[in-house]
Amino acid sequence: MHLNMSENNCPFEERDRDRLPPILNHSLDRGPKLPFPSYGSFISTLNHKRESGSHSLSSPLLLPAVRQVRELPPICPDVRQKHRISIDVLPPEVKARFVSEPIIPIRTKTAKEFQDDVERATISGDWKQVHDFYLTTFDSFLELNGAFKKEANAPFNTIEDSGINIKFVNIVYDALLHTPADTQKSVLKGIINSLLREWKGPRTKDDLRAYFVLVQNPQYTSPATYVIYAHLLRQIAALAEADHHFLMHWFKKLPQKRFKQLVERLQLFITTRLFPAKPEELPPMAKCSWWIPSATKVLSLLNAANSISSSSIIPFTDFYNLTLDHIDFMEDYHTWQAHGNSNRFTFCQFPFILSTVVKKAIIQRDSEQQMISMARQTLVDKVSRRQRVDMSLLFLNIKVRRLQLVSDSLDELSRKRADLKKKLKVTFVGEAGLDMGGLTKEWFLLLIRQIFHTDYGMFTYVKESQCHWFSSWKCDNYSEFRLVGALMGLAVYNSITLDIRFPPCVYKKLLTPPIVPCDLDTPVGMATLTLDDLQQIMPDLAHGLGELLSYEGNVEEDFYTTFQVFQEELGVVKSYNLKPGGDKIPVTNLNRKEYVQLYIDFLLNKSIYRQFAAFYHGFHSVCASNALMLLRPEEVEILVCGSPNLDMGSLQRVVQYEGYSKTDPTIRAFWDVVLAFPLELQKKLLHFTTGSDRVPVGGMADLNFKISKIDVSTDWLPVSHTCFNQICLPPYKSKKELRQKLTIAISNAEGFGLE
């Protein structure tokens, strides 16, 4: 039901807004505290009353003979007063500051009784009883607690339990949207009064409970309610950090559906304020510049709740606001660079709201600006020396021989470290051709296939987890690990999706820290990892350590192990102490947690430190940007390897044809077959055609997927050219024949395709 709360009909009048404490532009600080009236001002008030003939105080001001009354402390501890003021003689406006905690009214209506009231009102059309419930409940913070608190005057001062009957709240809000318009308006008016009335003084836990209930109101989907919603968000955003801590944990306990609705309402609010469909429905941006900062900060509480939950309530991608893809995000980034996390608001302070598309663009443009600056300086130097300017200096030109692919690539990247941020151009020695992207992709594909082959020895392939991990063998030169890191960085910068299967913890380590330390002796890649991280690499070992932690018997006698571990390196078994004297320290029930954590740290950090450090520095040599601070580990993986989420319908809409049209029988049969494929075969098709079963950051449109006609016998299988993301189809006569030949081709292709 539409509520017209805008302009003259809005109950939140301009004079009411003025009663709320002001907020500085882009500031989320709390409003000004009301000072306690000084002794002098109090005396002045009394003198004014006497002069005006007021007789509100019939007794003298000082009553030293009165006993057993609560006394005020002296105004200044250094001043000795002959008489002190009794609280019993203070005027009402001053005494009000000293009243005890208000008592929450007792409300006995249950969720079932309320539902019965709504059902009767729906049938009879008499909504008075339901209307009165809403009118009373939303009249103040106290009434909200009275209605929804499990026990009216119980403290519930814990992060584990908000004390709110969430089921009852949901029932009341679900019914609200189906009540008459005057009932819905009465709720909004009550919220206005609550926000105006409850601002004074420090927040109590009951205040937090009221905010917790109010922010779940489903009415905040209409721009007509946005002025009220904005003031509610401002008050929540201005709470103390300790209060935010409570709200964050309470949000974590919400049902998934309600949690997601909260996020969606905040996202809609931010989007509508940025790009209003009807600007006249909202106040001018100049007068409400604090709306978006307040909403974003409240959204950050929900993001934090999602992050600390044992399993994510919603995917982290649900926090992306895709409309921000269309703002000037580079200006936002540069403002953040200049001012950091100061009071000047930027979206980069809250990177969870920025999509991977935006973050990739920021990294690329930031690197491009660094490259342009370097190229400009090179041009100036050459001109000043009167040397001939070669435009090739604008590119990172790599020349390699196919038979010495790894060594030549390593030499080229080592010699041209200063050019790594330039656009990549690859030439294969002895082969004619201009690199328009195909040669670059082929270079990546061939290098990755060779480096990650188990015979090469740099990485081991773990069958149980289907991923690669760093070999722990020791050597004198780790430059090839640096090459792999640089390859990953170049792939991000040049928008190439790599078919690499690293476990997620590799990307955590790559961001530890996200910016390369100035001190070369500072450890890098030493992330704090857990048993869950080990589970994604070595599930059998992780399972065994998990059983050790949960074992109920005597660990020392039954397991008979010490703080010493053994590892095979090039056929030789070596022992390592997890702590000094570890070979003589038995693992017991008391120290087994320490043992497991040290074992995980050894396997995933210490035993491969030099290999990973070289890999880390190689990656950051290309992607050295403060923009990496904006990324989650999962987002780094998506930048490097692409997204695992396939949408073949989207691919069908953006595919290019050569020799065919979308109405040709072969093409119609192709899409009928592909769209009916199970996910596993769809992934094989993508891998067969592009060299990877993942989708680039920009989606299917960035694949440049092409279907070409090849005039050969229909006995032939389809052929792919992975360097150009191209699949060639003979003109098959039937859908059955096409399905059979395509399935054989994509299920038996080796490496990166048939050609």
XYZ file of C-alpha atoms in Angstrom, residues 15-704:
690
model
C 10.452 22.076 12.663
C 10.677 18.502 13.980
C 13.894 17.886 12.086
C 15.428 20.946 13.710
C 14.854 19.381 17.101
C 17.231 16.564 16.211
C 20.904 17.315 16.959
C 22.789 18.524 13.895
C 25.215 16.338 12.003
C 28.253 17.760 10.272
C 28.729 17.054 6.602
C 29.883 13.435 6.178
C 30.369 13.087 9.942
C 29.017 10.168 11.848
C 29.947 11.459 15.312
C 27.393 11.488 18.045
C 25.279 14.552 18.601
C 26.191 17.114 21.224
C 25.659 16.089 24.801
C 23.356 18.267 26.874
C 25.404 19.798 29.719
C 24.219 19.605 33.283
C 23.140 23.142 34.322
C 25.769 24.866 36.368
C 25.212 26.083 39.881
C 25.388 29.690 38.712
C 22.794 29.204 35.992
C 20.506 27.493 38.480
C 20.742 30.464 40.884
C 20.124 32.829 37.975
C 16.966 30.868 37.147
C 15.758 31.184 40.712
C 16.526 34.910 40.851
C 14.663 35.380 37.588
C 11.659 33.587 39.053
C 11.739 35.733 42.152
C 12.009 38.935 40.153
C 9.092 37.886 37.977
C 6.959 37.222 41.006
C 6.993 33.481 40.667
C 6.055 31.549 43.793
C 6.845 28.115 42.504
C 9.378 27.682 45.336
C 7.737 28.514 48.649
C 10.572 27.205 50.841
C 14.071 28.736 51.146
C 16.784 27.495 48.810
C 19.181 26.267 51.538
C 17.868 23.850 54.122
C 20.823 22.729 56.258
C 18.520 21.295 58.910
C 16.923 18.764 56.550
C 18.246 15.267 57.214
C 18.296 11.969 55.317
C 18.136 13.500 51.845
C 20.358 12.735 48.861
C 22.935 15.488 48.478
C 24.628 16.781 45.351
C 28.420 16.674 45.213
C 30.233 20.011 45.418
C 30.500 21.839 42.106
C 34.278 21.990 42.383
C 36.216 19.595 44.618
C 38.670 22.383 45.522
C 35.990 24.674 46.899
C 34.637 24.061 50.379
C 30.970 24.987 50.599
C 29.227 25.850 53.816
C 25.903 24.530 52.509
C 24.919 21.992 49.889
C 21.757 21.863 47.855
C 19.191 19.197 48.689
C 17.786 17.423 45.658
C 14.335 17.676 47.200
C 14.249 21.417 46.593
C 15.353 21.357 42.964
C 12.799 22.550 40.398
C 11.202 19.795 38.248
C 13.192 20.574 35.097
C 16.444 19.862 36.955
C 15.226 16.954 39.034
C 14.218 15.151 35.854
C 17.863 14.494 35.085
C 18.256 12.382 38.196
C 15.300 10.047 37.985
C 16.061 6.353 38.021
C 15.807 4.100 34.984
C 12.249 4.211 33.622
C 10.157 1.140 34.195
C 9.140 -0.707 31.036
C 5.370 -1.104 30.842
C 4.069 -4.647 31.116
C 2.376 -5.778 27.924
C 0.795 -9.227 27.925
C -0.377 -9.632 24.321
C 1.140 -12.692 22.710
C 1.913 -13.353 19.060
C -1.030 -15.751 18.856
C -3.437 -13.197 20.342
C -2.202 -10.552 17.925
C -2.673 -12.883 14.966
C -6.228 -13.594 16.142
C -6.895 -9.831 16.342
C -5.632 -9.354 12.776
C -7.716 -12.260 11.503
C -10.892 -10.872 13.131
C -10.164 -7.392 11.771
C -9.648 -8.753 8.263
C -13.030 -10.472 8.373
C -15.036 -7.741 10.112
C -13.274 -4.684 8.735
C -12.968 -3.253 12.267
C -9.242 -2.523 12.731
C -9.536 -0.457 15.927
C -7.982 -3.048 18.254
C -5.086 -3.700 15.861
C -4.702 0.050 15.237
C -4.494 0.729 18.977
C -1.816 -1.949 19.354
C 0.372 -0.342 16.691
C -0.329 3.150 18.022
C 0.759 2.189 21.533
C 3.659 -0.085 20.622
C 5.483 2.394 18.358
C 4.813 5.409 20.554
C 8.171 5.213 22.367
C 11.258 3.137 22.944
C 9.802 1.984 26.271
C 6.621 0.745 24.627
C 8.636 -1.124 21.987
C 10.470 -2.941 24.764
C 7.209 -3.547 26.589
C 5.683 -5.183 23.525
C 8.617 -7.219 22.212
C 10.975 -7.841 25.116
C 10.802 -11.405 26.366
C 10.771 -10.258 29.986
C 9.921 -6.601 30.453
C 12.416 -5.640 33.177
C 15.057 -8.343 32.772
C 18.472 -6.870 31.805
C 19.482 -9.075 28.819
C 22.854 -7.275 28.742
C 24.553 -9.844 26.558
C 25.620 -10.068 22.926
C 24.262 -13.607 22.742
C 20.618 -12.666 23.300
C 18.980 -9.387 22.358
C 16.065 -10.195 24.648
C 13.675 -9.452 21.777
C 10.973 -11.889 20.693
C 12.020 -11.901 17.033
C 9.169 -14.170 15.989
C 6.635 -11.694 17.385
C 8.417 -8.764 15.686
C 8.247 -10.555 12.336
C 4.540 -11.305 12.753
C 3.766 -7.678 13.631
C 5.761 -6.310 10.689
C 4.326 -8.823 8.222
C 0.813 -7.830 9.239
C 1.615 -4.092 9.137
C 1.800 -3.918 5.355
C -1.773 -5.258 5.116
C -3.345 -2.827 7.575
C -5.250 0.335 6.593
C -3.264 3.421 5.575
C -4.033 5.333 8.786
C -2.536 2.500 10.854
C 0.623 2.498 8.776
C 0.880 6.271 9.096
C 0.419 6.055 12.860
C 3.429 3.723 13.055
C 5.583 6.194 11.130
C 4.405 9.095 13.318
C 5.196 7.037 16.406
C 8.711 6.355 15.113
C 9.213 10.088 14.556
C 8.144 10.816 18.116
C 10.387 8.053 19.426
C 13.423 9.380 17.572
C 12.787 12.911 18.812
C 12.057 11.878 22.382
C 14.722 9.285 22.945
C 17.813 11.162 21.751
C 18.756 12.711 25.088
C 21.226 10.985 27.373
C 23.454 7.924 26.894
C 22.080 4.859 25.181
C 20.810 2.001 27.309
C 20.463 -1.610 26.215
C 16.714 -1.035 25.957
C 17.433 1.819 23.530
C 19.555 -0.555 21.458
C 16.722 -3.057 21.468
C 14.367 -0.364 20.199
C 16.761 0.531 17.377
C 17.126 -3.172 16.613
C 13.348 -3.474 16.216
C 12.796 -0.195 14.352
C 15.434 -0.817 11.691
C 13.597 -4.001 10.650
C 10.465 -2.054 9.666
C 9.489 -3.098 6.096
C 7.921 0.309 5.400
C 11.337 1.733 4.495
C 11.081 0.567 0.901
C 9.222 3.684 -0.248
C 11.016 7.010 -0.867
C 8.105 8.620 0.992
C 9.520 7.168 4.241
C 13.173 7.945 3.539
C 13.385 11.088 5.677
C 12.340 9.053 8.719
C 14.564 6.126 7.724
C 17.534 8.455 7.287
C 17.186 9.886 10.801
C 16.891 6.406 12.265
C 20.046 5.329 10.413
C 21.859 8.455 11.555
C 21.125 7.712 15.188
C 22.242 4.086 14.828
C 25.404 5.131 12.977
C 26.237 7.652 15.713
C 26.109 5.081 18.523
C 29.237 4.236 20.466
C 31.472 1.422 19.256
C 30.437 -0.779 22.180
C 26.773 -0.347 21.189
C 27.611 -1.270 17.592
C 29.251 -4.405 18.936
C 25.976 -5.476 20.558
C 23.901 -4.683 17.460
C 26.318 -6.576 15.234
C 25.945 -9.754 17.285
C 22.173 -9.353 17.484
C 21.950 -8.933 13.711
C 23.909 -12.169 13.380
C 21.063 -14.051 15.082
C 18.375 -12.880 12.629
C 16.823 -15.430 10.259
C 18.509 -15.455 6.848
C 15.408 -14.084 5.102
C 15.089 -11.096 7.470
C 18.815 -10.401 7.374
C 18.778 -10.294 3.585
C 15.745 -7.980 3.579
C 17.614 -5.581 5.869
C 20.566 -5.509 3.477
C 18.317 -5.032 0.432
C 16.452 -2.108 2.025
C 19.710 -0.341 2.852
C 21.044 -0.942 -0.657
C 17.827 0.406 -2.188
C 18.036 3.471 0.048
C 21.619 4.200 -1.057
C 20.797 3.589 -4.728
C 17.695 5.783 -4.664
C 19.560 8.611 -2.947
C 22.348 8.428 -5.542
C 20.090 8.005 -8.587
C 16.510 9.012 -7.664
C 13.857 8.142 -10.237
C 11.922 11.229 -9.115
C 14.352 13.726 -7.550
C 11.474 15.909 -6.373
C 10.446 13.160 -3.918
C 13.624 13.604 -1.898
C 15.256 16.620 -0.221
C 18.114 18.258 -2.153
C 21.381 16.349 -1.846
C 23.038 19.403 -0.281
C 20.663 19.149 2.688
C 21.020 15.432 3.250
C 24.623 14.643 2.369
C 24.792 12.564 5.555
C 22.163 10.066 4.347
C 24.510 7.804 2.399
C 27.341 7.811 5.001
C 24.851 6.869 7.725
C 23.275 4.075 5.667
C 26.669 2.724 4.616
C 27.905 2.601 8.196
C 24.794 0.677 9.309
C 25.305 -1.641 6.331
C 28.853 -2.200 7.582
C 27.419 -3.553 10.850
C 25.462 -6.124 8.859
C 28.550 -6.970 6.808
C 30.530 -7.461 10.023
C 27.744 -9.683 11.399
C 27.869 -11.738 8.215
C 31.659 -12.056 8.460
C 31.775 -13.216 12.096
C 29.010 -15.757 11.613
C 30.272 -19.341 11.709
C 28.927 -19.734 8.178
C 28.012 -16.711 6.092
C 24.355 -15.732 6.421
C 24.324 -14.451 2.837
C 27.054 -14.434 0.138
C 29.472 -11.515 0.470
C 28.520 -10.529 -3.080
C 25.033 -9.594 -1.796
C 26.652 -6.555 -0.187
C 27.790 -5.234 -3.587
C 25.873 -2.164 -4.749
C 26.102 -2.472 -8.515
C 24.906 1.103 -9.095
C 28.275 2.227 -7.723
C 29.796 0.805 -10.922
C 28.444 3.969 -12.564
C 29.837 6.620 -10.200
C 33.235 8.269 -10.542
C 34.919 5.634 -8.407
C 38.417 6.878 -9.266
C 37.602 10.223 -7.664
C 36.332 8.319 -4.639
C 39.552 6.265 -4.617
C 41.795 9.328 -4.853
C 39.872 11.032 -2.045
C 40.368 7.938 0.065
C 44.072 7.917 -0.814
C 44.383 11.542 0.278
C 42.269 11.420 3.435
C 42.273 7.767 4.499
C 39.620 6.747 7.019
C 39.060 10.292 8.253
C 35.687 11.978 8.705
C 35.525 12.616 4.973
C 33.298 9.858 3.683
C 34.301 7.650 0.747
C 32.955 4.304 -0.395
C 36.513 2.982 -0.349
C 36.329 3.172 3.452
C 33.672 0.456 3.137
C 35.062 -1.748 0.329
C 32.515 -4.528 0.903
C 29.972 -2.383 -0.983
C 32.137 -2.115 -4.136
C 31.849 -4.888 -6.716
C 34.826 -6.812 -8.050
C 34.324 -5.016 -11.378
C 34.966 -1.662 -9.673
C 37.944 -2.962 -7.716
C 39.529 -4.472 -10.811
C 39.030 -1.204 -12.701
C 40.618 0.750 -9.837
C 43.651 -1.574 -9.794
C 44.047 -1.364 -13.567
C 43.629 2.405 -13.782
C 45.900 2.967 -10.824
C 48.551 0.803 -12.502
C 47.948 2.550 -15.842
C 48.496 5.922 -14.253
C 51.755 4.666 -12.774
C 52.720 3.279 -16.211
C 51.825 6.515 -18.003
C 53.876 8.478 -15.529
C 56.863 6.166 -16.120
C 56.427 6.267 -19.919
C 56.184 10.067 -19.896
C 59.402 10.303 -17.928
C 61.109 7.916 -20.389
C 59.924 10.022 -23.353
C 61.151 13.216 -21.730
C 64.553 11.645 -21.069
C 64.889 10.459 -24.666
C 63.833 13.804 -26.115
C 66.174 15.704 -23.816
C 69.033 13.484 -25.038
C 67.890 13.893 -28.664
C 67.397 10.175 -29.015
C 64.894 8.610 -31.412
C 61.626 7.804 -29.685
C 60.472 4.209 -30.156
C 56.773 3.732 -29.444
C 57.484 0.165 -28.344
C 58.622 1.604 -25.026
C 54.925 1.983 -24.180
C 54.572 -1.816 -23.997
C 55.991 -4.736 -22.071
C 57.424 -6.659 -25.016
C 58.150 -10.323 -24.309
C 60.065 -12.430 -26.854
C 60.301 -16.143 -26.135
C 61.199 -19.411 -27.817
C 58.675 -22.202 -27.513
C 61.303 -24.799 -26.596
C 62.744 -22.596 -23.818
C 59.463 -21.067 -22.745
C 59.982 -20.941 -18.956
C 63.629 -19.842 -18.972
C 63.081 -17.203 -21.664
C 60.019 -15.837 -19.873
C 61.905 -15.677 -16.596
C 64.800 -13.835 -18.245
C 62.501 -11.366 -20.007
C 60.483 -10.533 -16.898
C 63.638 -10.215 -14.803
C 65.254 -7.814 -17.282
C 62.115 -5.736 -17.728
C 60.911 -5.358 -14.159
C 60.514 -1.620 -14.661
C 58.039 -2.253 -17.507
C 55.742 -4.798 -15.802
C 52.896 -2.285 -15.495
C 52.833 -1.655 -19.245
C 50.483 -3.339 -21.686
C 51.744 -6.827 -22.508
C 52.788 -7.838 -26.041
C 54.151 -11.331 -26.736
C 56.192 -12.543 -29.706
C 57.237 -16.143 -30.354
C 60.677 -16.129 -31.942
C 60.651 -17.326 -35.566
C 56.885 -16.939 -35.937
C 55.280 -14.148 -37.919
C 52.207 -12.512 -36.430
C 50.983 -9.444 -34.620
C 49.796 -9.932 -31.060
C 46.162 -8.820 -30.919
C 45.565 -10.736 -27.713
C 45.715 -14.305 -28.982
C 49.477 -14.712 -28.613
C 49.398 -13.208 -25.130
C 46.748 -15.669 -23.997
C 48.591 -18.581 -25.613
C 51.766 -17.569 -23.734
C 49.871 -17.603 -20.434
C 48.227 -20.941 -21.137
C 51.429 -22.698 -22.187
C 53.436 -21.299 -19.271
C 50.842 -22.251 -16.670
C 50.480 -25.753 -18.095
C 54.253 -26.308 -18.003
C 54.964 -24.753 -14.599
C 52.137 -26.570 -12.814
C 52.936 -29.969 -14.303
C 53.899 -32.330 -11.490
C 57.081 -33.353 -13.316
C 58.318 -29.770 -13.070
C 58.423 -30.050 -9.279
C 57.407 -26.531 -8.250
C 53.893 -27.499 -7.182
C 52.284 -30.699 -5.991
C 48.763 -31.685 -7.006
C 46.560 -32.899 -4.158
C 43.970 -35.280 -5.595
C 41.707 -35.220 -2.539
C 41.168 -31.452 -2.799
C 41.900 -31.122 -6.551
C 44.232 -28.177 -6.027
C 47.913 -27.306 -6.287
C 50.181 -26.541 -3.352
C 53.758 -25.320 -3.050
C 56.500 -27.932 -2.952
C 58.453 -27.689 0.285
C 61.805 -28.665 -1.177
C 64.651 -26.283 -0.432
C 66.858 -24.743 -3.113
C 69.162 -21.775 -3.652
C 67.012 -19.961 -6.221
C 63.297 -19.311 -5.911
C 63.047 -17.024 -8.940
C 60.609 -19.310 -10.733
C 58.123 -18.843 -7.887
C 58.518 -15.124 -8.402
C 57.735 -15.707 -12.082
C 54.450 -17.444 -11.195
C 53.496 -14.548 -8.936
C 54.314 -12.051 -11.679
C 52.248 -14.102 -14.143
C 49.243 -13.879 -11.850
C 49.714 -10.135 -11.523
C 50.070 -9.711 -15.284
C 46.934 -11.787 -15.827
C 44.935 -9.458 -13.568
C 46.350 -6.370 -15.240
C 45.795 -7.703 -18.773
C 42.353 -9.245 -18.116
C 43.446 -12.831 -18.722
C 41.679 -15.611 -16.807
C 44.134 -18.280 -15.654
C 43.301 -21.948 -15.173
C 44.999 -22.200 -11.784
C 43.703 -24.330 -8.914
C 45.064 -22.802 -5.726
C 43.239 -23.267 -2.400
C 41.590 -20.136 -0.938
C 44.256 -19.679 1.738
C 46.808 -18.741 -0.962
C 44.852 -15.554 -1.569
C 44.685 -14.843 2.169
C 48.455 -15.125 2.250
C 48.796 -12.863 -0.812
C 47.029 -10.113 1.146
C 49.188 -10.550 4.254
C 49.982 -7.704 4.121
C 48.134 -6.168 1.133
C 50.904 -3.593 0.657
C 54.546 -4.694 0.362
C 56.467 -3.608 3.504
C 59.256 -1.076 3.049
C 61.490 -3.140 5.329
C 62.626 -6.134 3.277
C 63.133 -8.160 6.462
C 59.451 -7.943 7.376
C 57.804 -11.379 6.969
C 55.180 -11.646 4.235
C 52.479 -14.223 3.597
C 52.346 -15.347 7.229
C 48.564 -15.425 7.501
C 46.688 -16.705 10.535
C 45.224 -19.942 9.211
C 42.928 -22.509 10.772
C 41.912 -26.131 10.486
C 39.301 -25.078 7.916
C 42.099 -23.767 5.671
C 44.010 -27.022 6.005
C 40.791 -28.914 5.195
C 40.712 -27.241 1.767
C 44.204 -28.526 0.946
C 44.800 -31.747 2.889
C 41.369 -32.984 3.982
C 42.610 -36.320 5.343
C 45.207 -34.708 7.587
C 42.718 -32.046 8.710
C 40.240 -34.790 9.610
C 42.884 -36.566 11.696
C 43.790 -33.379 13.576
C 40.107 -32.711 14.153
C 39.739 -36.154 15.744
C 42.742 -35.402 17.958
C 41.035 -32.232 19.211
C 37.757 -34.012 19.959
C 39.277 -37.186 21.431
C 37.807 -37.916 24.860
C 40.449 -40.359 26.071
C 44.024 -39.819 27.240
C 45.784 -38.120 24.309
C 49.318 -38.559 25.653
C 49.013 -42.311 26.225
C 46.851 -43.193 23.232
C 48.409 -41.010 20.501
C 51.966 -41.068 21.857
C 53.178 -38.111 19.788
C 55.331 -35.043 20.419
C 55.708 -31.518 19.100
C 57.815 -32.894 16.255
C 56.592 -33.510 12.704
C 58.089 -35.313 9.706
C 58.052 -34.232 6.069
C 59.295 -35.896 2.899
C 61.443 -33.744 0.610
C 62.712 -35.221 -2.645
C 62.456 -38.742 -1.249
C 64.138 -37.920 2.069
C 62.116 -37.818 5.318
C 63.129 -34.912 7.566
C 61.997 -34.029 11.082
C 61.088 -30.563 12.363
C 60.336 -29.362 15.870
C 57.196 -27.240 16.111
C 58.680 -25.429 19.108
C 62.104 -25.514 20.838
C 62.672 -28.969 22.271
C 59.486 -30.164 20.609
C 60.757 -33.711 20.169
C 60.725 -34.080 23.968
C 57.357 -32.408 24.627
C 54.451 -34.864 24.552
C 51.079 -33.826 23.155
C 48.470 -33.953 25.924
C 44.825 -33.097 26.428
C 45.919 -29.704 27.727
C 48.300 -28.662 24.917
C 46.707 -30.372 21.885
C 45.144 -27.125 20.598
C 48.586 -25.516 20.599
C 49.994 -28.555 18.789
C 47.348 -28.409 16.050
C 47.782 -24.657 15.534
C 51.587 -24.948 15.359
C 51.282 -27.877 12.937
C 48.973 -25.871 10.650
C 51.293 -22.867 10.826
C 54.258 -25.064 9.948
C 52.565 -26.726 6.959
C 50.927 -23.658 5.446
C 53.391 -20.925 6.396
C 56.827 -21.833 7.703
C 57.671 -24.901 5.603
C 57.064 -23.000 2.337
C 58.052 -19.515 3.478
C 60.802 -18.831 0.920
C 58.775 -20.205 -1.965
C 55.742 -18.158 -1.052
C 57.716 -14.998 -0.281
C 59.134 -15.072 -3.837
C 55.630 -15.738 -5.193
C 54.234 -12.843 -3.091
C 56.837 -10.348 -4.299
C 56.315 -11.427 -7.922
C 52.573 -10.761 -7.717
C 53.001 -7.407 -6.003
C 55.685 -6.328 -8.458
C 52.854 -5.969 -10.986
C 49.852 -5.229 -8.773
C 51.564 -2.852 -6.366
C 48.575 -0.685 -5.552
C 46.805 0.534 -2.449
C 43.675 -0.743 -4.173
C 44.646 -4.245 -2.997
C 43.591 -3.104 0.467
C 40.027 -3.037 -0.876
C 40.013 -6.735 -1.793
C 38.856 -9.830 0.023
C 40.878 -13.029 -0.600
C 37.924 -14.450 -2.542
C 37.959 -11.400 -4.804
C 41.658 -11.822 -5.573
C 40.880 -15.397 -6.630
C 38.068 -14.158 -8.908
C 40.395 -11.557 -10.464
C 42.995 -14.214 -11.217
C 40.870 -17.260 -12.057
C 37.434 -15.843 -12.816
C 34.081 -16.623 -11.249
C 32.791 -20.220 -10.982
C 29.189 -19.079 -11.523
C 28.124 -19.956 -15.075
C 25.123 -18.474 -16.875
C 24.828 -20.054 -20.309
C 21.728 -17.970 -21.019
C 23.860 -14.830 -20.740
C 26.499 -16.414 -22.985
C 23.845 -17.146 -25.623
C 22.851 -13.457 -25.671
C 26.394 -12.138 -26.230
C 27.965 -14.858 -28.422
C 29.415 -13.895 -31.808
C 28.895 -15.947 -34.974
C 31.144 -16.459 -37.981
C 29.646 -18.312 -40.948
C 26.474 -18.988 -38.954
C 23.553 -16.862 -37.802
C 21.562 -17.378 -34.627
C 18.613 -18.730 -36.639
C 20.563 -21.498 -38.387
C 19.372 -25.017 -37.466
C 22.859 -26.019 -36.256
C 23.023 -23.027 -33.894
C 19.512 -23.593 -32.547
C 20.391 -27.247 -31.946
C 23.671 -26.210 -30.289
C 21.945 -23.997 -27.714
C 19.190 -26.533 -27.076
C 21.881 -29.068 -26.253
C 24.137 -26.742 -24.205
C 21.344 -25.253 -22.099
C 20.175 -28.793 -21.274
C 23.696 -29.928 -20.287
C 24.365 -30.533 -16.578
C 26.689 -27.986 -14.951
C 29.697 -30.298 -15.225
C 29.399 -30.571 -19.018
C 28.795 -26.817 -19.335
C 32.064 -26.261 -17.471
C 33.834 -28.714 -19.792
C 32.503 -26.842 -22.817
C 33.803 -23.550 -21.458
C 37.171 -25.105 -20.637
C 37.347 -26.728 -24.081
C 36.716 -23.386 -25.800
C 38.513 -20.845 -23.586
C 41.074 -22.820 -21.600
C 39.255 -22.159 -18.319
C 35.920 -23.241 -16.877
C 35.475 -19.885 -15.142
C 33.969 -16.570 -16.171
C 35.907 -13.269 -16.241
C 35.090 -10.541 -13.723
C 33.043 -8.611 -16.275
C 30.786 -11.607 -16.933
C 30.111 -13.625 -20.076
C 30.256 -10.499 -22.249
C 33.997 -10.217 -21.521
C 34.644 -13.710 -22.904
C 34.238 -12.684 -26.584
